[in-house]
Amino acid sequence: EAGVAQSPRYKIIEKRQSVAFWCNPISGHATLYWYQQILGQGPKLLIQFQNNGVVDDSQLPKDRFSAERLKGVDSTLKIQPAKLEDSAVYLCASTVVLSSYNEQFFGPGTRLTVL
Amino acid sequence: DQQVKQNSPSLSVQEGRISILNCDYTNSMFDYFLWYKKYPAEGPTFLISISSIKDKNEDGRFTVFLNKSAKHLSLHIVPSQPGDSAVYFCAASLGGGSQGNLIFGKGTKLSVKP
């Protein structure tokens, strides 16, 4: 089966600009996650969707970050305006909901550099 | 404050020997633990997991041990192979199994030398 797809793979912007990332989860996976991984750190959850509803967005900086999953499939994550500290790899993951113990499958990530 | 700690940023092991990667956690309410492996320019891939009701889980060359009283888990790879060279992340879940909010450590870079 095809894996989690993300685009773009790399993005360089200047601070105060806006940027958007796209994620297409594995077909049939109802749960989708966005993680931020800063260099030298582990991934940190930003937001979790179940179908098109938000399950957990407690760690999403809502003053500048937004995410949506309108039809319960693809998702976009937006940063507006970007700050230097937003430089990171943004990972999307998905999982099927058969039990609580199905693994999260990760995409390759989008590496964002804010200058 | 880090709830999941991997105190060794790197580890170098000879091919064929055992690799032991360690992870400590602070929150006694964590009920599920996972190890992910990450190659450069790729996303993390799931390796092995363990529920807090167990103390050992084995899958081929990979074994995870959990010591709840010490709040410590370890990943053993036997025998180590050059293809195992990657960054290994320990993660813990607070309810929800692997589907909940995973708290990751900073990772340990394993190098297996031929």
Short mmCIF file of C-alpha atoms in Angstrom, two decimals:
data_model
loop_
_atom_site.label_atom_id
_atom_site.label_comp_id
_atom_site.label_asym_id
_atom_site.label_seq_id
_atom_site.Cartn_x
_atom_site.Cartn_y
_atom_site.Cartn_z
CA GLU A 1 0.00 0.00 0.00
CA ALA A 2 1.13 3.57 -0.61
CA GLY A 3 2.54 5.39 2.38
CA VAL A 4 1.77 8.79 3.82
CA ALA A 5 2.50 11.46 1.23
CA GLN A 6 3.67 14.96 2.07
CA SER A 7 4.53 17.98 -0.02
CA PRO A 8 6.56 19.97 -0.48
CA ARG A 9 9.60 18.13 0.84
CA TYR A 10 11.56 21.33 1.39
CA LYS A 11 10.54 24.96 1.82
CA ILE A 12 12.58 28.09 2.48
CA ILE A 13 10.78 31.31 3.40
CA GLU A 14 11.54 34.56 5.14
CA LYS A 15 10.12 35.41 8.53
CA ARG A 16 6.63 36.90 8.52
CA GLN A 17 5.78 35.04 5.30
CA SER A 18 3.08 32.37 5.15
CA VAL A 19 3.53 28.73 4.27
CA ALA A 20 1.30 25.69 3.86
CA PHE A 21 2.05 21.98 3.98
CA TRP A 22 -0.05 19.19 2.55
CA CYS A 23 -0.53 15.62 3.73
CA ASN A 24 -2.31 12.66 2.16
CA PRO A 25 -2.65 9.81 4.65
CA ILE A 26 -2.76 6.11 3.89
CA SER A 27 -6.09 5.18 2.34
CA GLY A 28 -8.64 4.24 4.97
CA HIS A 29 -6.75 5.76 7.89
CA ALA A 30 -9.19 7.77 9.94
CA THR A 31 -6.73 9.35 12.33
CA LEU A 32 -4.20 11.93 11.17
CA TYR A 33 -1.48 13.71 13.14
CA TRP A 34 0.82 16.65 12.52
CA TYR A 35 4.12 16.71 14.40
CA GLN A 36 6.87 19.33 14.59
CA GLN A 37 10.44 18.07 14.90
CA ILE A 38 13.03 20.71 15.70
CA LEU A 39 16.64 19.77 15.00
CA GLY A 40 18.04 17.61 17.80
CA GLN A 41 14.60 16.96 19.32
CA GLY A 42 12.00 14.27 19.04
CA PRO A 43 8.73 14.90 17.21
CA LYS A 44 6.16 16.92 19.13
CA LEU A 45 2.44 16.55 18.43
CA LEU A 46 0.77 19.69 17.09
CA ILE A 47 -2.71 18.41 16.24
CA GLN A 48 -4.64 15.15 15.94
CA PHE A 49 -7.70 14.62 13.73
CA GLN A 50 -10.23 11.79 13.82
CA ASN A 51 -11.86 11.89 10.38
CA ASN A 52 -12.44 15.65 9.96
CA GLY A 53 -12.79 16.46 13.65
CA VAL A 54 -10.06 17.73 15.96
CA VAL A 55 -9.20 15.35 18.81
CA ASP A 56 -6.26 17.24 20.35
CA ASP A 57 -4.81 20.62 19.39
CA SER A 58 -3.57 21.60 22.84
CA GLN A 59 0.01 22.10 21.62
CA LEU A 60 -0.82 23.98 18.43
CA PRO A 61 0.22 27.67 18.60
CA LYS A 62 -3.14 28.87 17.42
CA ASP A 63 -2.10 32.48 16.99
CA ARG A 64 -0.08 31.51 13.92
CA PHE A 65 -0.71 27.85 13.13
CA SER A 66 -3.88 26.40 11.66
CA ALA A 67 -4.79 23.00 10.28
CA GLU A 68 -7.77 21.51 8.56
CA ARG A 69 -8.97 18.19 7.25
CA LEU A 70 -12.16 19.14 5.49
CA LYS A 71 -13.24 15.86 3.91
CA GLY A 72 -11.61 13.55 6.42
CA VAL A 73 -8.81 12.60 4.03
CA ASP A 74 -6.14 15.15 3.04
CA SER A 75 -4.95 17.74 5.49
CA THR A 76 -3.15 21.06 5.31
CA LEU A 77 -1.10 22.78 7.98
CA LYS A 78 -0.54 26.51 7.66
CA ILE A 79 1.80 28.93 9.41
CA GLN A 80 0.98 32.61 9.15
CA PRO A 81 3.17 34.52 9.84
CA ALA A 82 6.26 32.35 10.23
CA LYS A 83 8.93 32.99 12.85
CA LEU A 84 12.57 31.91 12.92
CA GLU A 85 11.79 29.33 15.61
CA ASP A 86 9.34 27.58 13.28
CA SER A 87 12.29 26.13 11.36
CA ALA A 88 11.75 22.39 11.72
CA VAL A 89 10.63 19.24 9.96
CA TYR A 90 6.85 18.92 9.89
CA LEU A 91 5.76 15.31 9.96
CA CYS A 92 2.36 13.93 9.12
CA ALA A 93 1.28 10.53 10.42
CA SER A 94 -1.84 8.43 10.12
CA THR A 95 -3.32 5.34 11.65
CA VAL A 96 -6.30 3.11 11.12
CA VAL A 97 -8.67 2.87 14.04
CA LEU A 98 -9.14 -0.82 14.67
CA SER A 99 -7.76 -0.83 18.17
CA SER A 100 -5.74 1.45 20.36
CA TYR A 101 -2.56 -0.31 19.36
CA ASN A 102 -2.27 0.20 15.65
CA GLU A 103 0.95 1.98 14.87
CA GLN A 104 1.23 5.49 13.52
CA PHE A 105 2.70 5.58 10.01
CA PHE A 106 4.80 8.65 9.28
CA GLY A 107 5.37 10.51 6.04
CA PRO A 108 8.83 11.74 4.99
CA GLY A 109 8.19 15.22 6.35
CA THR A 110 8.54 18.77 5.06
CA ARG A 111 11.73 20.56 6.08
CA LEU A 112 10.96 24.25 6.67
CA THR A 113 13.71 26.84 6.92
CA VAL A 114 12.70 30.33 8.03
CA LEU A 115 15.32 33.01 7.30
CA ASP B 1 10.49 19.54 31.28
CA GLN B 2 11.23 16.37 29.35
CA GLN B 3 9.00 13.47 30.24
CA VAL B 4 10.86 10.99 28.04
CA LYS B 5 14.64 11.07 28.13
CA GLN B 6 17.23 9.39 25.98
CA ASN B 7 20.45 10.42 27.63
CA SER B 8 22.83 8.95 25.07
CA PRO B 9 22.86 11.02 21.88
CA SER B 10 24.92 8.37 20.09
CA LEU B 11 26.06 4.78 20.32
CA SER B 12 28.61 2.88 18.25
CA VAL B 13 28.58 -0.91 18.08
CA GLN B 14 30.44 -3.55 16.11
CA GLU B 15 28.46 -5.66 13.66
CA GLY B 16 27.23 -8.88 15.26
CA ARG B 17 27.36 -7.51 18.81
CA ILE B 18 24.44 -6.39 20.96
CA SER B 19 23.13 -2.81 20.81
CA ILE B 20 21.39 -1.53 23.93
CA LEU B 21 19.47 1.72 23.71
CA ASN B 22 18.09 3.22 26.90
CA CYS B 23 15.13 5.41 27.71
CA ASP B 24 13.89 6.90 30.99
CA TYR B 25 10.54 8.48 31.69
CA THR B 26 9.13 10.55 34.50
CA ASN B 27 5.36 10.15 34.22
CA SER B 28 4.17 6.96 35.95
CA MET B 29 0.82 7.28 34.14
CA PHE B 30 2.34 6.36 30.77
CA ASP B 31 0.75 3.07 29.77
CA TYR B 32 2.28 2.26 26.40
CA PHE B 33 5.78 2.61 25.03
CA LEU B 34 7.11 2.44 21.50
CA TRP B 35 10.40 2.54 19.65
CA TYR B 36 10.70 4.17 16.25
CA LYS B 37 13.64 4.06 13.87
CA LYS B 38 14.47 6.97 11.56
CA TYR B 39 16.76 7.08 8.54
CA PRO B 40 17.90 10.46 7.16
CA ALA B 41 15.31 12.27 5.03
CA GLU B 42 12.64 9.72 5.95
CA GLY B 43 9.87 9.71 8.52
CA PRO B 44 10.13 7.55 11.64
CA THR B 45 9.07 3.93 11.21
CA PHE B 46 7.57 1.82 13.96
CA LEU B 47 9.86 -0.85 15.36
CA ILE B 48 8.39 -2.43 18.49
CA SER B 49 6.12 -1.57 21.39
CA ILE B 50 5.27 -2.69 24.90
CA SER B 51 2.29 -2.23 27.15
CA SER B 52 2.85 -1.18 30.75
CA ILE B 53 1.35 -4.49 31.92
CA LYS B 54 4.28 -6.39 30.41
CA ASP B 55 7.99 -6.35 31.14
CA LYS B 56 9.29 -7.77 27.88
CA ASN B 57 8.33 -7.93 24.24
CA GLU B 58 10.34 -9.64 21.55
CA ASP B 59 10.22 -9.41 17.76
CA GLY B 60 13.02 -11.15 15.91
CA ARG B 61 16.30 -9.42 16.66
CA PHE B 62 14.57 -6.69 18.68
CA THR B 63 13.56 -6.95 22.33
CA VAL B 64 12.16 -4.21 24.51
CA PHE B 65 12.40 -4.45 28.29
CA LEU B 66 10.31 -2.35 30.66
CA ASN B 67 11.19 -1.73 34.31
CA LYS B 68 8.24 0.20 35.72
CA SER B 69 9.68 0.65 39.20
CA ALA B 70 12.74 2.32 37.70
CA LYS B 71 10.72 4.08 34.97
CA HIS B 72 13.17 2.73 32.47
CA LEU B 73 12.96 0.87 29.20
CA SER B 74 15.59 -0.45 26.89
CA LEU B 75 15.79 -1.75 23.35
CA HIS B 76 18.14 -4.64 22.63
CA ILE B 77 19.21 -5.45 19.09
CA VAL B 78 20.93 -8.80 18.68
CA PRO B 79 22.86 -9.27 16.50
CA SER B 80 23.41 -5.72 15.29
CA GLN B 81 23.69 -5.19 11.53
CA PRO B 82 25.02 -2.21 9.54
CA GLY B 83 21.46 -1.62 8.25
CA ASP B 84 20.40 -0.91 11.82
CA SER B 85 22.38 2.33 11.72
CA ALA B 86 19.75 5.02 12.27
CA VAL B 87 18.31 7.32 14.91
CA TYR B 88 16.13 5.50 17.42
CA PHE B 89 13.35 7.32 19.22
CA CYS B 90 11.65 6.15 22.37
CA ALA B 91 8.03 7.29 22.74
CA ALA B 92 5.41 7.01 25.46
CA SER B 93 1.65 7.31 25.40
CA LEU B 94 -0.65 8.64 28.10
CA GLY B 95 -3.74 6.57 27.46
CA GLY B 96 -5.00 5.79 23.99
CA GLY B 97 -2.27 3.24 23.25
CA SER B 98 -0.35 4.11 20.12
CA GLN B 99 -3.19 6.33 18.93
CA GLY B 100 -2.86 8.91 21.64
CA ASN B 101 -0.45 11.78 21.99
CA LEU B 102 3.01 10.21 21.72
CA ILE B 103 5.72 11.91 23.78
CA PHE B 104 9.08 11.35 22.10
CA GLY B 105 12.60 11.41 23.46
CA LYS B 106 15.37 13.24 21.63
CA GLY B 107 16.68 10.10 19.99
CA THR B 108 19.89 8.05 20.00
CA LYS B 109 21.97 7.74 16.85
CA LEU B 110 23.15 4.17 16.46
CA SER B 111 26.13 3.39 14.25
CA VAL B 112 26.85 -0.26 13.54
CA LYS B 113 30.32 -0.73 12.12
CA PRO B 114 31.13 -3.64 9.80
#
